[in-house]
Coordinates of C-alpha atoms in Angstrom, one line a residue:
M1 CA 0.0 0.0 0.0
K2 CA 1.2 3.5 -0.8
H3 CA 2.0 5.8 2.0
I4 CA -0.1 8.9 1.9
H5 CA 0.6 12.1 3.8
Y6 CA -2.2 12.8 6.3
I7 CA -3.5 16.2 5.8
Y8 CA -4.1 18.5 8.8
V9 CA -6.4 21.4 7.8
L10 CA -5.7 24.8 9.1
A11 CA -8.1 27.7 9.1
G12 CA -7.2 30.6 6.9
C13 CA -8.5 33.7 5.1
L14 CA -8.0 35.9 2.2
L15 CA -5.1 38.1 3.5
M16 CA -6.4 41.3 1.8
S17 CA -10.1 40.5 2.3
C18 CA -10.3 39.4 5.9
S19 CA -11.4 41.6 8.8
K20 CA -8.5 42.8 10.9
D21 CA -9.6 40.8 14.0
Y22 CA -9.4 37.6 12.0
L23 CA -6.0 38.4 10.7
D24 CA -4.6 38.4 14.2
R25 CA -6.2 35.2 15.2
L26 CA -4.2 31.9 15.7
P27 CA -5.1 29.1 13.3
E28 CA -8.0 27.2 14.8
S29 CA -6.0 24.0 14.9
S30 CA -3.6 25.5 17.6
I31 CA -3.9 27.0 21.0
A32 CA -0.6 28.9 21.1
P33 CA 2.8 28.4 19.5
E34 CA 4.4 27.3 22.7
A35 CA 1.7 24.7 23.1
S36 CA 1.5 23.4 19.6
F37 CA 5.2 23.5 18.5
K38 CA 6.8 21.7 21.4
T39 CA 8.4 18.8 19.5
E40 CA 9.8 17.9 16.1
K41 CA 6.7 15.7 15.7
D42 CA 4.5 18.9 16.1
L43 CA 6.6 20.6 13.5
A44 CA 6.3 17.7 11.1
L45 CA 2.6 17.4 11.6
F46 CA 2.1 21.1 10.7
T47 CA 4.3 21.1 7.6
K48 CA 2.4 18.1 6.3
S49 CA -0.6 20.5 6.0
F50 CA 1.2 22.4 3.3
Y51 CA 1.3 19.6 0.7
D52 CA -2.3 19.1 -0.2
V53 CA -3.2 22.7 -0.6
A54 CA 0.0 23.9 -2.3
F55 CA 0.4 21.5 -5.2
P56 CA -1.8 21.1 -8.2
S57 CA -4.5 18.3 -8.2
A58 CA -4.1 15.5 -10.6
E59 CA -6.4 17.5 -12.9
G60 CA -4.1 20.4 -12.5
V61 CA -1.4 18.2 -14.1
Y62 CA -3.0 16.2 -16.9
N63 CA -5.8 18.5 -17.9
E64 CA -3.7 20.7 -20.1
S65 CA -5.1 22.7 -23.0
V66 CA -3.5 26.0 -24.5
D67 CA -2.2 24.9 -27.9
N68 CA -1.0 21.4 -27.0
I69 CA -4.4 19.8 -26.4
V70 CA -7.5 20.9 -28.0
K71 CA -11.1 20.6 -26.7
T72 CA -14.6 21.4 -27.8
T73 CA -14.5 24.5 -25.7
L74 CA -11.8 27.2 -25.4
D75 CA -10.5 28.7 -22.2
D76 CA -11.0 32.5 -21.7
E77 CA -7.2 33.0 -22.0
L78 CA -7.5 31.9 -25.7
T79 CA -10.6 34.0 -26.6
G80 CA -9.7 37.3 -25.0
K81 CA -12.7 37.0 -22.7
R82 CA -10.8 37.5 -19.5
Q83 CA -12.3 40.2 -17.4
V84 CA -11.2 42.0 -14.1
P85 CA -12.9 39.8 -11.5
V86 CA -14.7 41.3 -8.6
S87 CA -12.9 38.9 -6.2
G88 CA -10.8 35.7 -6.3
G89 CA -9.0 35.4 -9.6
G90 CA -6.1 33.8 -8.0
W91 CA -5.5 36.6 -5.5
T92 CA -5.7 34.2 -2.5
W93 CA -3.3 34.3 0.5
T94 CA -4.6 31.8 2.9
N95 CA -1.7 29.3 2.4
L96 CA 0.9 32.1 2.9
R97 CA -0.5 33.0 6.2
N98 CA -0.2 29.4 7.5
I99 CA 3.4 29.3 6.3
N100 CA 4.4 32.6 7.8
Y101 CA 2.8 31.6 11.1
F102 CA 4.8 28.4 11.2
L103 CA 8.0 30.2 10.3
E104 CA 7.4 32.8 13.1
N105 CA 7.0 30.1 15.7
C106 CA 8.8 26.9 14.7
F107 CA 12.0 27.9 16.7
T108 CA 10.0 28.9 19.8
T109 CA 10.7 25.8 21.8
V110 CA 12.5 23.4 19.4
A111 CA 16.3 23.8 19.0
E112 CA 17.4 25.7 15.9
A113 CA 19.3 22.8 14.4
A114 CA 16.3 20.4 14.9
A115 CA 13.7 22.9 13.6
A116 CA 15.7 24.1 10.6
P117 CA 14.7 21.3 8.2
Y118 CA 11.0 22.1 8.9
A119 CA 11.6 25.7 8.5
A120 CA 13.3 24.8 5.2
E121 CA 10.2 22.9 4.1
A122 CA 8.0 25.9 4.9
R123 CA 10.3 28.2 3.0
F124 CA 10.1 25.9 0.0
F125 CA 6.3 26.2 0.1
R126 CA 6.5 30.0 0.5
A127 CA 8.8 30.1 -2.6
Y128 CA 6.3 27.8 -4.5
F129 CA 3.4 30.0 -3.4
Y130 CA 5.0 33.2 -4.6
F131 CA 6.2 31.6 -7.8
D132 CA 2.6 31.0 -8.7
K133 CA 1.7 34.6 -7.8
L134 CA 4.7 35.9 -9.7
K135 CA 3.7 34.1 -12.9
R136 CA 0.1 35.3 -12.7
F137 CA 0.4 38.9 -11.6
G138 CA 4.0 40.0 -11.8
D139 CA 4.5 42.5 -9.0
V140 CA 2.8 41.3 -5.7
P141 CA 3.2 42.4 -2.1
W142 CA 5.9 40.3 -0.3
Y143 CA 4.9 39.2 3.2
D144 CA 7.3 37.2 5.3
K145 CA 5.3 37.5 8.6
V146 CA 1.7 37.2 9.8
I147 CA 0.1 40.6 9.6
D148 CA -0.9 42.2 12.9
Q149 CA -4.5 43.5 12.9
N150 CA -3.3 47.1 13.6
D151 CA -0.5 47.2 11.0
E152 CA -2.1 49.5 8.5
E153 CA 1.2 49.9 6.7
Q154 CA 1.4 46.2 5.9
L155 CA -2.3 45.7 5.3
K156 CA -2.3 48.5 2.7
K157 CA 1.2 48.1 1.3
P158 CA 1.7 48.5 -2.5
R159 CA 2.8 45.7 -4.7
D160 CA 6.5 45.0 -4.5
P161 CA 8.5 44.8 -7.8
R162 CA 8.9 41.4 -9.3
T163 CA 12.7 41.7 -9.0
L164 CA 12.3 41.8 -5.2
V165 CA 9.8 39.0 -5.2
V166 CA 12.2 36.8 -7.3
T167 CA 15.1 37.6 -5.1
N168 CA 13.2 36.6 -2.0
I169 CA 11.9 33.4 -3.7
L170 CA 15.4 32.4 -4.6
A171 CA 16.6 33.2 -1.0
D172 CA 13.9 30.8 0.4
L173 CA 15.0 28.1 -2.0
D174 CA 18.7 28.6 -1.1
Y175 CA 17.7 28.1 2.5
A176 CA 15.7 25.1 1.6
I177 CA 18.5 23.6 -0.4
E178 CA 20.9 24.0 2.5
H179 CA 18.7 22.6 5.2
L180 CA 16.4 20.0 3.6
S181 CA 17.4 16.3 3.6
S182 CA 19.3 15.0 0.7
T183 CA 17.7 11.6 1.0
K184 CA 15.5 11.0 -2.0
S185 CA 11.7 10.9 -1.5
D186 CA 9.0 11.1 -4.2
E187 CA 6.4 12.2 -1.6
K188 CA 8.3 14.6 0.6
V189 CA 10.1 17.8 -0.3
T190 CA 13.9 17.4 -0.2
K191 CA 17.1 19.2 -1.2
W192 CA 16.6 17.9 -4.8
T193 CA 13.0 19.1 -5.0
A194 CA 14.2 22.5 -4.0
L195 CA 17.0 22.5 -6.6
A196 CA 14.5 21.4 -9.2
L197 CA 12.1 24.3 -8.3
K198 CA 15.0 26.7 -8.3
S199 CA 15.9 25.7 -11.8
R200 CA 12.2 26.1 -12.9
V201 CA 11.9 29.5 -11.2
A202 CA 15.2 30.9 -12.5
L203 CA 14.5 29.7 -16.1
F204 CA 11.1 31.1 -16.1
E205 CA 12.2 34.5 -15.0
G206 CA 15.4 34.6 -16.9
T207 CA 13.7 33.9 -20.1
F208 CA 10.7 36.2 -19.3
R209 CA 13.2 39.0 -18.7
K210 CA 15.1 38.3 -21.9
Y211 CA 12.1 38.2 -24.2
H212 CA 9.8 40.7 -22.5
V213 CA 12.0 43.7 -23.2
E214 CA 9.0 46.0 -22.7
F215 CA 9.3 45.5 -18.9
N216 CA 13.0 46.5 -18.9
L217 CA 13.9 44.0 -16.2
P218 CA 17.6 43.4 -15.4
D219 CA 19.8 40.4 -14.8
A220 CA 18.2 37.9 -17.2
N221 CA 21.6 36.1 -17.8
K222 CA 22.2 36.0 -14.0
L223 CA 19.0 34.1 -13.5
L224 CA 19.7 31.8 -16.5
E225 CA 23.0 31.0 -14.9
Q226 CA 21.3 30.2 -11.6
A227 CA 18.9 27.9 -13.5
A228 CA 21.7 26.1 -15.1
D229 CA 23.6 25.8 -11.8
A230 CA 20.6 24.5 -9.9
A231 CA 19.8 21.9 -12.6
N232 CA 23.5 20.9 -12.8
K233 CA 23.7 20.2 -9.1
V234 CA 20.8 17.8 -9.5
I235 CA 22.6 16.2 -12.5
E236 CA 25.9 15.9 -10.7
G237 CA 24.2 14.6 -7.6
K238 CA 23.5 11.4 -9.4
Q239 CA 20.4 10.6 -7.4
Y240 CA 18.2 10.4 -10.5
S241 CA 18.2 8.9 -14.0
I242 CA 15.9 8.6 -16.8
Y243 CA 13.6 5.6 -16.4
N244 CA 14.1 2.9 -19.2
A245 CA 13.4 -0.4 -17.4
A246 CA 10.3 -1.0 -19.6
G247 CA 12.4 -1.0 -22.8
A248 CA 10.9 0.7 -25.8
T249 CA 7.7 1.6 -23.9
S250 CA 9.5 3.2 -20.9
Y251 CA 8.2 6.7 -21.6
G252 CA 4.6 5.7 -21.5
A253 CA 5.1 3.3 -18.6
L254 CA 6.5 6.1 -16.5
F255 CA 3.1 7.8 -16.5
Y256 CA 0.7 4.9 -16.3
S257 CA 2.7 3.2 -13.5
V258 CA 0.4 3.0 -10.4
N259 CA 3.3 3.9 -8.2
S260 CA 5.5 6.8 -9.2
I261 CA 8.9 5.7 -10.3
P262 CA 11.5 7.4 -7.9
Q263 CA 14.3 6.7 -10.3
E264 CA 13.0 9.7 -12.3
V265 CA 10.2 11.2 -10.4
I266 CA 11.5 13.6 -7.8
L267 CA 8.1 14.5 -6.2
A268 CA 4.6 13.1 -7.0
R269 CA 1.1 13.6 -5.8
K270 CA 0.2 10.2 -4.4
F271 CA -3.1 8.3 -5.1
S272 CA -4.4 5.1 -3.6
D273 CA -7.4 2.8 -4.4
A274 CA -7.0 1.3 -0.9
L275 CA -7.3 4.8 0.7
Q276 CA -10.0 5.9 -1.8
I277 CA -7.9 8.7 -3.1
W278 CA -8.5 8.8 -6.8
H279 CA -8.4 11.0 -9.8
N280 CA -10.1 10.9 -13.3
V281 CA -7.6 10.6 -16.1
N282 CA -9.0 7.4 -17.6
Y283 CA -12.5 8.7 -17.8
Y284 CA -11.2 12.1 -19.1
T285 CA -9.6 10.5 -22.1
I286 CA -12.2 7.8 -23.1
T287 CA -15.5 9.7 -22.8
A288 CA -16.9 12.9 -24.2
S289 CA -17.5 14.5 -20.9
Y290 CA -14.4 16.7 -20.7
G291 CA -14.3 18.3 -24.1
K292 CA -13.0 15.3 -26.0
P293 CA -9.3 16.3 -25.7
G294 CA -6.8 15.6 -28.5
L295 CA -3.4 16.7 -29.5
D296 CA -3.3 19.6 -31.9
K297 CA -2.0 19.0 -35.5
N298 CA 0.9 21.6 -35.0
L299 CA 2.2 19.6 -32.0
V300 CA 1.9 16.2 -33.9
D301 CA 3.8 17.8 -36.8
S302 CA 6.5 18.9 -34.4
Y303 CA 7.5 15.3 -33.4
L304 CA 10.6 14.3 -35.3
M305 CA 11.2 11.1 -37.3
K306 CA 12.7 8.2 -35.4
D307 CA 16.0 8.8 -37.3
G308 CA 16.1 12.4 -35.9
S309 CA 15.2 14.0 -39.2
R310 CA 12.3 16.6 -39.4
F311 CA 8.9 15.3 -40.3
T312 CA 8.1 18.8 -41.6
D313 CA 10.9 18.6 -44.1
K314 CA 9.0 16.0 -46.1
A315 CA 7.3 17.6 -49.2
N316 CA 3.9 16.2 -48.6
Y317 CA 3.8 16.1 -44.7
A318 CA 0.8 18.4 -44.6
T319 CA -1.5 16.1 -46.6
M320 CA -0.5 12.7 -45.2
T321 CA -3.3 10.6 -43.7
F322 CA -3.1 9.5 -40.1
K323 CA -1.8 6.0 -40.8
E324 CA 0.9 7.5 -43.1
E325 CA 2.0 10.3 -40.8
I326 CA 2.7 8.2 -37.8
V327 CA 5.1 5.8 -39.5
D328 CA 8.7 5.8 -38.1
R329 CA 8.1 8.8 -35.9
D330 CA 9.6 9.7 -32.5
P331 CA 8.3 6.8 -30.3
R332 CA 7.0 9.2 -27.7
L333 CA 4.2 10.0 -30.2
S334 CA 2.8 6.5 -30.0
Q335 CA 3.1 6.6 -26.2
T336 CA 1.1 9.8 -26.0
I337 CA -1.8 9.2 -28.5
R338 CA -3.4 6.1 -30.0
T339 CA -1.6 4.8 -33.1
P340 CA -1.9 1.6 -35.0
G341 CA -1.4 -1.5 -32.8
Y342 CA -2.5 0.3 -29.7
R343 CA -4.0 -1.9 -27.1
R344 CA -5.4 -0.8 -23.7
I345 CA -3.7 -2.1 -20.6
G346 CA -5.9 -4.9 -19.5
G347 CA -7.6 -4.9 -22.9
S348 CA -7.9 -7.8 -25.4
A349 CA -7.9 -6.2 -28.7
N350 CA -6.3 -3.4 -30.6
I351 CA -8.3 -0.1 -30.8
A352 CA -8.4 2.8 -33.2
P353 CA -8.6 6.5 -32.3
N354 CA -12.3 7.4 -31.5
F355 CA -13.5 10.9 -32.7
G356 CA -16.3 10.5 -30.2
N357 CA -13.8 11.0 -27.4
S358 CA -11.2 13.1 -29.2
V359 CA -12.1 16.2 -31.2
T360 CA -8.9 16.1 -33.3
G361 CA -8.7 12.3 -33.6
Y362 CA -5.2 12.3 -31.9
Q363 CA -6.6 10.6 -28.8
L364 CA -4.6 10.8 -25.6
I365 CA -3.1 7.7 -23.9
K366 CA -0.5 9.4 -21.7
F367 CA -1.3 8.6 -18.0
V368 CA -4.1 6.2 -19.1
G369 CA -4.0 3.1 -17.0
D370 CA -5.7 -0.4 -16.9
V371 CA -9.3 -0.7 -18.1
K372 CA -10.3 -1.5 -14.6
Y373 CA -9.9 2.2 -13.7
D374 CA -12.2 3.4 -16.5
N375 CA -15.1 4.4 -14.3
F376 CA -15.6 8.0 -13.2
N377 CA -12.9 9.2 -10.8
R378 CA -11.3 5.7 -10.2
S379 CA -7.7 6.2 -11.4
E380 CA -5.0 5.8 -8.8
N381 CA -1.7 6.3 -10.7
D382 CA 0.5 8.9 -9.0
M383 CA 0.9 12.3 -10.7
P384 CA 4.5 13.7 -11.2
L385 CA 5.0 17.2 -9.9
F386 CA 8.7 17.4 -10.5
R387 CA 10.7 14.9 -12.6
Y388 CA 14.3 14.6 -13.7
A389 CA 13.5 15.1 -17.4
E390 CA 12.3 18.6 -16.7
V391 CA 15.5 19.4 -14.8
L392 CA 17.6 18.1 -17.9
L393 CA 15.5 20.3 -20.2
N394 CA 15.8 23.3 -17.9
Y395 CA 19.6 22.8 -17.9
A396 CA 19.9 22.6 -21.7
E397 CA 17.6 25.6 -22.3
A398 CA 19.3 27.9 -19.8
K399 CA 22.7 27.1 -21.3
A400 CA 21.4 27.6 -24.8
E401 CA 19.9 31.0 -24.0
L402 CA 23.1 32.0 -22.3
G403 CA 25.0 31.0 -25.5
T404 CA 27.3 28.7 -23.5
L405 CA 25.7 25.3 -24.5
T406 CA 28.3 22.7 -25.6
Q407 CA 27.8 19.4 -27.2
A408 CA 29.0 17.9 -23.8
D409 CA 26.1 19.7 -22.1
I410 CA 23.6 18.2 -24.6
D411 CA 25.1 14.7 -24.0
K412 CA 24.3 14.9 -20.4
S413 CA 20.8 16.3 -20.8
I414 CA 18.9 16.0 -24.1
K415 CA 20.8 12.8 -25.1
L416 CA 19.4 10.9 -22.1
L417 CA 15.8 11.7 -23.2
R418 CA 16.6 10.6 -26.8
D419 CA 18.3 7.5 -25.5
R420 CA 15.2 6.3 -23.7
V421 CA 13.3 6.1 -27.1
S422 CA 16.4 5.0 -29.1
M423 CA 16.6 8.2 -31.1
P424 CA 19.8 9.9 -32.3
N425 CA 21.3 12.6 -30.1
L426 CA 20.7 16.2 -30.8
D427 CA 23.7 17.7 -32.8
L428 CA 24.5 21.3 -31.7
L429 CA 26.4 22.4 -34.8
Q430 CA 23.9 20.8 -37.2
A431 CA 21.0 22.5 -35.4
N432 CA 22.6 25.9 -35.5
A433 CA 23.6 25.5 -39.1
S434 CA 20.1 24.8 -40.2
P435 CA 17.4 26.2 -38.0
D436 CA 14.0 24.5 -38.5
A437 CA 11.9 26.7 -40.7
Y438 CA 8.7 25.2 -39.4
L439 CA 9.5 26.0 -35.7
S440 CA 11.0 29.5 -36.8
K441 CA 7.4 30.5 -37.9
D442 CA 6.1 29.8 -34.4
Y443 CA 8.9 31.2 -32.3
T444 CA 9.5 34.5 -34.1
H445 CA 11.5 36.1 -31.2
V446 CA 14.4 33.5 -31.4
S447 CA 17.3 34.8 -33.2
G448 CA 21.1 34.8 -33.2
A449 CA 23.9 32.2 -33.5
N450 CA 22.1 29.8 -31.2
K451 CA 18.6 30.1 -32.8
G452 CA 18.6 26.5 -34.2
I453 CA 19.5 24.8 -31.0
I454 CA 17.0 26.9 -28.9
L455 CA 14.3 25.9 -31.3
E456 CA 15.3 22.2 -31.0
I457 CA 15.2 22.4 -27.2
R458 CA 11.8 24.0 -27.3
R459 CA 10.7 21.2 -29.5
E460 CA 12.1 18.6 -27.2
R461 CA 10.5 20.3 -24.1
R462 CA 7.1 20.4 -25.8
V463 CA 7.2 16.7 -26.8
E464 CA 8.6 15.4 -23.5
L465 CA 6.4 17.4 -21.2
V466 CA 3.1 17.4 -23.0
M467 CA 0.1 16.9 -20.8
E468 CA 2.0 17.9 -17.7
S469 CA 0.8 21.5 -17.8
F470 CA 4.0 23.4 -18.6
R471 CA 2.9 24.8 -21.9
W472 CA 1.1 28.0 -20.8
D473 CA 4.1 29.1 -18.7
D474 CA 6.3 28.4 -21.6
I475 CA 4.4 30.5 -23.9
I476 CA 4.2 33.3 -21.4
R477 CA 7.8 33.4 -20.7
W478 CA 8.8 33.2 -24.4
K479 CA 6.4 35.9 -25.3
N480 CA 4.7 33.6 -27.8
G481 CA 1.0 34.5 -26.9
Q482 CA 0.0 34.6 -30.6
M483 CA 0.6 30.9 -30.9
V484 CA -2.7 30.3 -29.1
T485 CA -4.7 32.3 -31.7
R486 CA -4.0 29.8 -34.6
Q487 CA -6.7 27.6 -36.0
F488 CA -6.5 24.3 -34.1
K489 CA -6.6 21.4 -36.3
G490 CA -6.8 17.5 -36.2
M491 CA -6.1 14.7 -38.6
Y492 CA -6.0 15.2 -42.4
F493 CA -8.6 13.5 -44.7
P494 CA -8.2 13.7 -48.4
S495 CA -12.0 13.4 -49.0
I496 CA -15.1 12.3 -47.4
G497 CA -15.8 8.5 -47.2
K498 CA -14.4 5.6 -45.2
F499 CA -11.0 5.5 -43.6
D500 CA -8.9 2.8 -41.8
L501 CA -7.1 4.7 -39.0
D502 CA -5.2 1.8 -37.5
N503 CA -4.1 0.0 -40.6
D504 CA -5.8 -3.3 -39.8
G505 CA -7.7 -3.5 -43.1
K506 CA -11.0 -2.4 -41.5
D507 CA -12.6 0.9 -41.8
D508 CA -12.8 2.9 -38.6
V509 CA -14.4 6.3 -39.7
W510 CA -17.0 7.1 -42.2
I511 CA -17.4 10.8 -43.0
Y512 CA -20.6 11.2 -44.8
E513 CA -23.1 13.8 -46.3
G514 CA -26.8 13.6 -46.4
D515 CA -28.7 10.8 -44.6
R516 CA -26.9 8.8 -42.0
P517 CA -25.7 5.5 -43.4
S518 CA -26.9 2.1 -41.9
A519 CA -23.7 0.7 -40.6
S520 CA -22.2 -0.7 -37.5
G521 CA -18.7 -1.2 -36.1
I522 CA -17.7 2.2 -37.7
Q523 CA -17.6 5.8 -36.4
L524 CA -20.2 7.8 -38.4
L525 CA -19.3 11.5 -38.7
K526 CA -21.7 13.9 -40.6
L527 CA -19.8 16.5 -42.5
G528 CA -20.7 20.0 -41.3
S529 CA -22.1 19.1 -38.0
E530 CA -20.1 16.2 -36.4
I531 CA -16.9 17.0 -38.2
L532 CA -15.6 20.0 -40.1
L533 CA -12.8 19.8 -42.7
E534 CA -10.7 22.8 -43.6
N535 CA -11.4 22.8 -47.4
G536 CA -15.0 21.8 -47.3
N537 CA -14.9 18.1 -48.2
K538 CA -11.3 17.5 -47.6
G539 CA -8.4 18.8 -45.4
N540 CA -7.6 18.9 -41.8
V541 CA -10.3 18.5 -39.1
I542 CA -10.8 22.0 -37.8
I543 CA -12.0 22.7 -34.2
N544 CA -13.9 25.7 -32.9
A545 CA -13.7 27.5 -36.2
H546 CA -16.7 29.7 -35.2
I547 CA -14.9 31.0 -32.1
A548 CA -12.4 33.9 -32.6
K549 CA -9.2 33.4 -30.6
V550 CA -7.6 36.6 -29.3
F551 CA -4.5 37.3 -27.4
D552 CA -3.7 41.0 -26.5
E553 CA 0.1 41.4 -26.5
N554 CA -0.3 44.5 -24.3
K555 CA -2.1 42.9 -21.4
D556 CA -2.6 39.2 -21.6
Y557 CA 0.8 38.0 -20.3
L558 CA -0.4 39.0 -16.8
Y559 CA -3.7 38.6 -15.0
P560 CA -5.8 41.5 -13.5
I561 CA -6.0 42.4 -9.9
P562 CA -9.6 41.8 -8.6
V563 CA -11.8 44.9 -8.0
Q564 CA -12.5 44.1 -4.4
E565 CA -8.9 43.8 -3.4
R566 CA -8.1 47.3 -4.8
Q567 CA -11.0 48.7 -3.0
L568 CA -9.8 47.2 0.3
N569 CA -6.2 48.3 -0.5
P570 CA -6.2 51.5 -2.6
N571 CA -2.4 51.2 -2.9
L572 CA -2.7 48.1 -5.1
S573 CA -2.0 49.2 -8.7
Q574 CA -3.7 47.4 -11.6
N575 CA -1.7 45.5 -14.2
P576 CA -1.1 47.4 -17.5
Y577 CA -4.1 47.8 -19.8
W578 CA -6.5 46.1 -17.4
G579 CA -8.2 49.5 -16.5
E580 CA -7.9 51.5 -13.4

């Protein structure tokens, strides 16, 4: 049976929205610091309360959309329909209050040396909390103590600049790195988790500052150096490696494994059928209830050939049928979506993609477990929150953006991901000598001598981390918001009629006009209502063609501050172009 952290729930409040008397109250779970923090056991119990509320749910991991995974509906971020909320909107501070309360009191009765690892855990979570706020709002007020009910200066302080916030986040992480245990654990924050988070934070902010020149932010390279250094310490620590014990299917096995694989997974959110802690990933992918998710054609085209050459260099790549386009591709593609020969774990027959459950036809299988988990909310496979593959990608990208990447750096990072799926290594000189024209059209801000390798690392990141909810942050930091405004597409069909999708000699889909045919054992899709093709009666499947996608380059890289919060604290400025 898996070990699951017991969650100890604390009372909290919205820091800016609570009445003053509540702000000064102790959490309801405690009487007084000297009574509740007497032993290390007390400290351990309190810090366990941080885990469940801080980290994303399983859905917060697999339920990715943006431009990687297409659904029947579009998020407001993609349609330009975001508005300034009255309240909420991510401006929630409950978790921070509990963290600061702990940090103010954890050394009260427990010796400093004994309490330091627990303080380090709390400071990790404060860094994680503020990183989320930074990505969403940019400048935010930095609080490192519980606010006294009479402290008007703190209650109504303005937003601190993101430069200060980032400096403080990294200081918290440096403390965590120094004082957390170096013993591996995929369910508890360790030194390695803190290093992984530091590489994530510093890479995000370093590239944000590099590409968002409109904000005139300093020290982009300094942050990229810190990202590379933190990632390299994980690499040189030799605690983790890329999982390949399942042979050719190791990539897919990493995600459908019921128990997270600590060889590669640095930290996971745990689930257990025995403890009735479930999530919904199987049901999400095999029903029409959650928008019929499927990979976007642009991402499918981005996967290389198995020999390392570019699929999009083929003269007819854009008009290949499904069973043609998936031949000899990067093996991660067939471990992410249904391809010919796919059979469910616990299933007895090969099955084709189902347009009834996937709007693009590129039906997801990443994270999908045994058929016994197919009922609503019955999946129990653990969800990775940090894994070694991300650290390797962070390292390579940071070095590439700095202009210091060498082939030796690639050999100890990207090569390990390629080795898992038996693909050739990425060649630095070749990539820079011939930047991919297909990727260049998407990432228009990338230029210079290292353009080719930066594009290839971005490809590798998108392919390796798809369905793990990194894509929105990547688009934001790279200043590539316009990518989400493209027409989303699915499989290509050269005409209407019957098509064999899994190359077994039997037709799987029948696109028809007029009256519904009398047929069984085949997916019937009426042209114009159940399926739309780009060029009328042929072309790529197009999704949400009637919904305009809008991304405002002036304002949409940040979220607005809620109205109510600015009424309570008139010193809170609004983000640019979101009104006053």
